[in-house]
mmCIF file of C-alpha atoms in Angstrom:
data_model
loop_
_atom_site.group_PDB
_atom_site.id
_atom_site.type_symbol
_atom_site.label_atom_id
_atom_site.label_comp_id
_atom_site.label_asym_id
_atom_site.label_seq_id
_atom_site.Cartn_x
_atom_site.Cartn_y
_atom_site.Cartn_z
ATOM 1 C CA MET H 193 83.386 170.584 157.250
ATOM 2 C CA PHE H 194 80.190 173.633 157.526
ATOM 3 C CA GLU H 195 79.233 175.853 154.797
ATOM 4 C CA LEU H 196 77.128 178.794 155.753
ATOM 5 C CA ASP H 197 75.181 181.077 153.881
ATOM 6 C CA VAL H 198 75.650 184.907 154.970
ATOM 7 C CA ARG H 199 73.013 186.293 152.658
ATOM 8 C CA SER H 200 70.194 183.495 153.706
ATOM 9 C CA ARG H 201 67.193 185.023 155.890
ATOM 10 C CA LYS H 202 68.241 181.879 158.422
ATOM 11 C CA PRO H 203 69.807 182.976 161.159
ATOM 12 C CA ILE H 204 73.524 181.424 161.214
ATOM 13 C CA TYR H 205 72.814 179.497 164.303
ATOM 14 C CA GLU H 206 70.130 177.639 163.036
ATOM 15 C CA GLN H 207 72.498 177.006 159.714
ATOM 16 C CA LEU H 208 75.242 175.380 161.767
ATOM 17 C CA THR H 209 72.629 173.359 163.751
ATOM 18 C CA ASP H 210 70.931 172.111 160.447
ATOM 19 C CA LYS H 211 74.335 171.098 159.141
ATOM 20 C CA VAL H 212 75.394 169.170 162.481
ATOM 21 C CA LYS H 213 71.855 167.439 162.635
ATOM 22 C CA GLU H 214 72.259 166.965 159.097
ATOM 23 C CA MET H 215 75.727 164.994 159.259
ATOM 24 C CA ILE H 216 74.563 163.265 162.297
ATOM 25 C CA MET H 217 71.532 161.630 160.362
ATOM 26 C CA ARG H 218 74.152 161.020 157.753
ATOM 27 C CA GLY H 219 76.275 159.143 159.843
ATOM 28 C CA ILE H 220 79.323 161.638 159.229
ATOM 29 C CA LEU H 221 79.436 162.453 162.646
ATOM 30 C CA GLN H 222 79.818 159.868 164.573
ATOM 31 C CA ALA H 223 78.595 158.919 168.030
ATOM 32 C CA ASP H 224 81.544 159.987 170.557
ATOM 33 C CA GLU H 225 83.018 161.751 167.807
ATOM 34 C CA GLN H 226 84.348 165.587 169.000
ATOM 35 C CA LEU H 227 83.224 168.489 167.638
ATOM 36 C CA PRO H 228 85.286 171.290 166.876
ATOM 37 C CA SER H 229 85.953 173.687 169.657
ATOM 38 C CA VAL H 230 83.837 176.695 169.535
ATOM 39 C CA ARG H 231 87.104 179.439 169.527
ATOM 40 C CA THR H 232 88.353 176.659 165.926
ATOM 41 C CA LEU H 233 85.173 176.654 164.121
ATOM 42 C CA SER H 234 84.664 180.538 165.063
ATOM 43 C CA SER H 235 87.639 181.208 163.386
ATOM 44 C CA GLN H 236 87.179 178.947 160.997
ATOM 45 C CA LEU H 237 84.064 180.437 160.094
ATOM 46 C CA THR H 238 84.534 183.924 160.504
ATOM 47 C CA VAL H 239 81.455 183.888 162.956
ATOM 48 C CA ASN H 240 80.870 185.259 166.596
ATOM 49 C CA PRO H 241 82.437 182.388 168.980
ATOM 50 C CA ASN H 242 78.709 183.606 171.158
ATOM 51 C CA THR H 243 77.029 182.297 167.547
ATOM 52 C CA ILE H 244 78.734 178.863 167.917
ATOM 53 C CA GLN H 245 78.210 178.551 171.629
ATOM 54 C CA LYS H 246 74.308 178.964 171.032
ATOM 55 C CA ALA H 247 74.271 175.959 168.295
ATOM 56 C CA TYR H 248 75.885 173.864 170.497
ATOM 57 C CA ARG H 249 73.255 174.913 173.086
ATOM 58 C CA GLU H 250 70.579 174.088 170.670
ATOM 59 C CA LEU H 251 71.961 170.890 169.663
ATOM 60 C CA GLU H 252 72.900 170.145 173.539
ATOM 61 C CA ARG H 253 69.295 171.049 174.321
ATOM 62 C CA GLU H 254 68.075 168.720 171.724
ATOM 63 C CA GLY H 255 70.347 165.552 172.810
ATOM 64 C CA PHE H 256 72.014 165.533 169.696
ATOM 65 C CA ILE H 257 75.708 166.723 171.309
ATOM 66 C CA TYR H 258 76.820 166.279 174.690
ATOM 67 C CA SER H 259 79.504 168.739 176.553
ATOM 68 C CA LEU H 260 81.981 167.450 178.868
ATOM 69 C CA PRO H 261 83.884 170.173 181.078
ATOM 70 C CA GLY H 262 87.160 171.396 179.496
ATOM 71 C CA LYS H 263 87.452 168.599 177.041
ATOM 72 C CA GLY H 264 84.592 169.894 174.227
ATOM 73 C CA SER H 265 81.023 168.890 172.704
ATOM 74 C CA PHE H 266 80.827 165.509 171.147
ATOM 75 C CA VAL H 267 78.121 163.321 169.155
ATOM 76 C CA ALA H 268 75.414 162.259 171.650
ATOM 77 C CA PRO H 269 75.452 158.056 171.271
ATOM 78 C CA LEU H 270 71.735 158.504 170.716
ATOM 79 C CA ALA H 271 71.131 160.721 168.406
ATOM 80 C CA GLN H 272 71.757 158.359 165.088
ATOM 81 C CA GLU H 273 69.171 155.882 166.920
ATOM 82 C CA ARG H 274 67.042 158.544 167.879
ATOM 83 C CA SER H 275 67.725 160.233 163.943
ATOM 84 C CA GLU H 276 66.894 156.803 162.231
ATOM 85 C CA SER H 277 63.977 156.328 164.576
ATOM 86 C CA LYS H 278 62.706 159.617 163.108
ATOM 87 C CA ARG H 279 63.631 158.964 159.799
ATOM 88 C CA THR H 280 61.007 156.173 159.778
ATOM 89 C CA GLU H 281 58.122 158.082 162.153
ATOM 90 C CA LEU H 282 58.771 160.685 158.924
ATOM 91 C CA ARG H 283 58.832 158.301 156.381
ATOM 92 C CA GLU H 284 55.430 156.582 157.411
ATOM 93 C CA GLY H 285 53.987 160.190 157.805
ATOM 94 C CA LEU H 286 54.604 161.086 154.284
ATOM 95 C CA LEU H 287 53.535 157.963 152.782
ATOM 96 C CA ARG H 288 50.253 158.766 154.217
ATOM 97 C CA LEU H 289 50.315 162.723 153.120
ATOM 98 C CA MET H 290 51.251 160.969 149.572
ATOM 99 C CA ALA H 291 48.237 158.568 149.395
ATOM 100 C CA GLU H 292 45.723 161.005 150.341
ATOM 101 C CA ALA H 293 47.646 163.573 147.894
ATOM 102 C CA VAL H 294 47.072 160.989 144.606
ATOM 103 C CA TYR H 295 43.471 159.934 146.451
ATOM 104 C CA LEU H 296 42.977 164.163 145.840
ATOM 105 C CA GLY H 297 44.443 163.546 141.941
ATOM 106 C CA PHE H 298 47.816 164.794 142.523
ATOM 107 C CA THR H 299 50.007 164.088 139.793
ATOM 108 C CA GLU H 300 53.654 162.628 139.843
ATOM 109 C CA GLY H 301 54.771 165.334 138.129
ATOM 110 C CA GLU H 302 52.848 167.897 140.716
ATOM 111 C CA ILE H 303 54.448 165.943 143.972
ATOM 112 C CA SER H 304 57.991 166.212 142.081
ATOM 113 C CA ALA H 305 57.324 169.632 141.859
ATOM 114 C CA LEU H 306 56.581 170.517 145.997
ATOM 115 C CA TYR H 307 59.728 168.054 146.087
ATOM 116 C CA ARG H 308 61.724 170.344 144.050
ATOM 117 C CA GLN H 309 60.211 173.482 145.755
ATOM 118 C CA VAL H 310 61.562 172.505 149.365
ATOM 119 C CA LEU H 311 65.071 171.819 147.674
ATOM 120 C CA GLU H 312 64.862 175.170 146.252
ATOM 121 C CA ARG H 313 64.447 176.524 149.930
ATOM 122 C CA LYS H 314 66.664 174.605 151.655
ATOM 123 C CA ARG H 315 69.415 175.738 149.668
ATOM 124 C CA GLY H 316 68.385 179.190 150.048
ATOM 125 C CA GLY H 317 67.852 178.964 153.877
ATOM 126 C CA GLU H 318 64.204 179.403 153.988
ATOM 127 C CA ALA H 319 63.055 175.626 154.764
#
């Protein structure tokens, strides 16, 4: 379910939070769906349980998940709606920036190269 890069400079808990957010935004994890327990995920990923707990706390703080004592952690119902509004907001911001870049003379190839650079950083855990 989750693939982490132990060689990345990005901390494991950040990689995990990013993966969960991505899965929520893509609709892979649905509202009110239960996440694996800290203990289960810790043994699956061979990661310290404190690291998993830190990631879950961060996700809860940001409103992506909620916890029920004795039952576990679940995807927050509003997380998908918020992520869609965030995507719309980001799309509008990107359009403004791209319009400015075109006005300043950036070519399609230069913009594509920047996109590929971001993808490479993401794969390398630097973004």
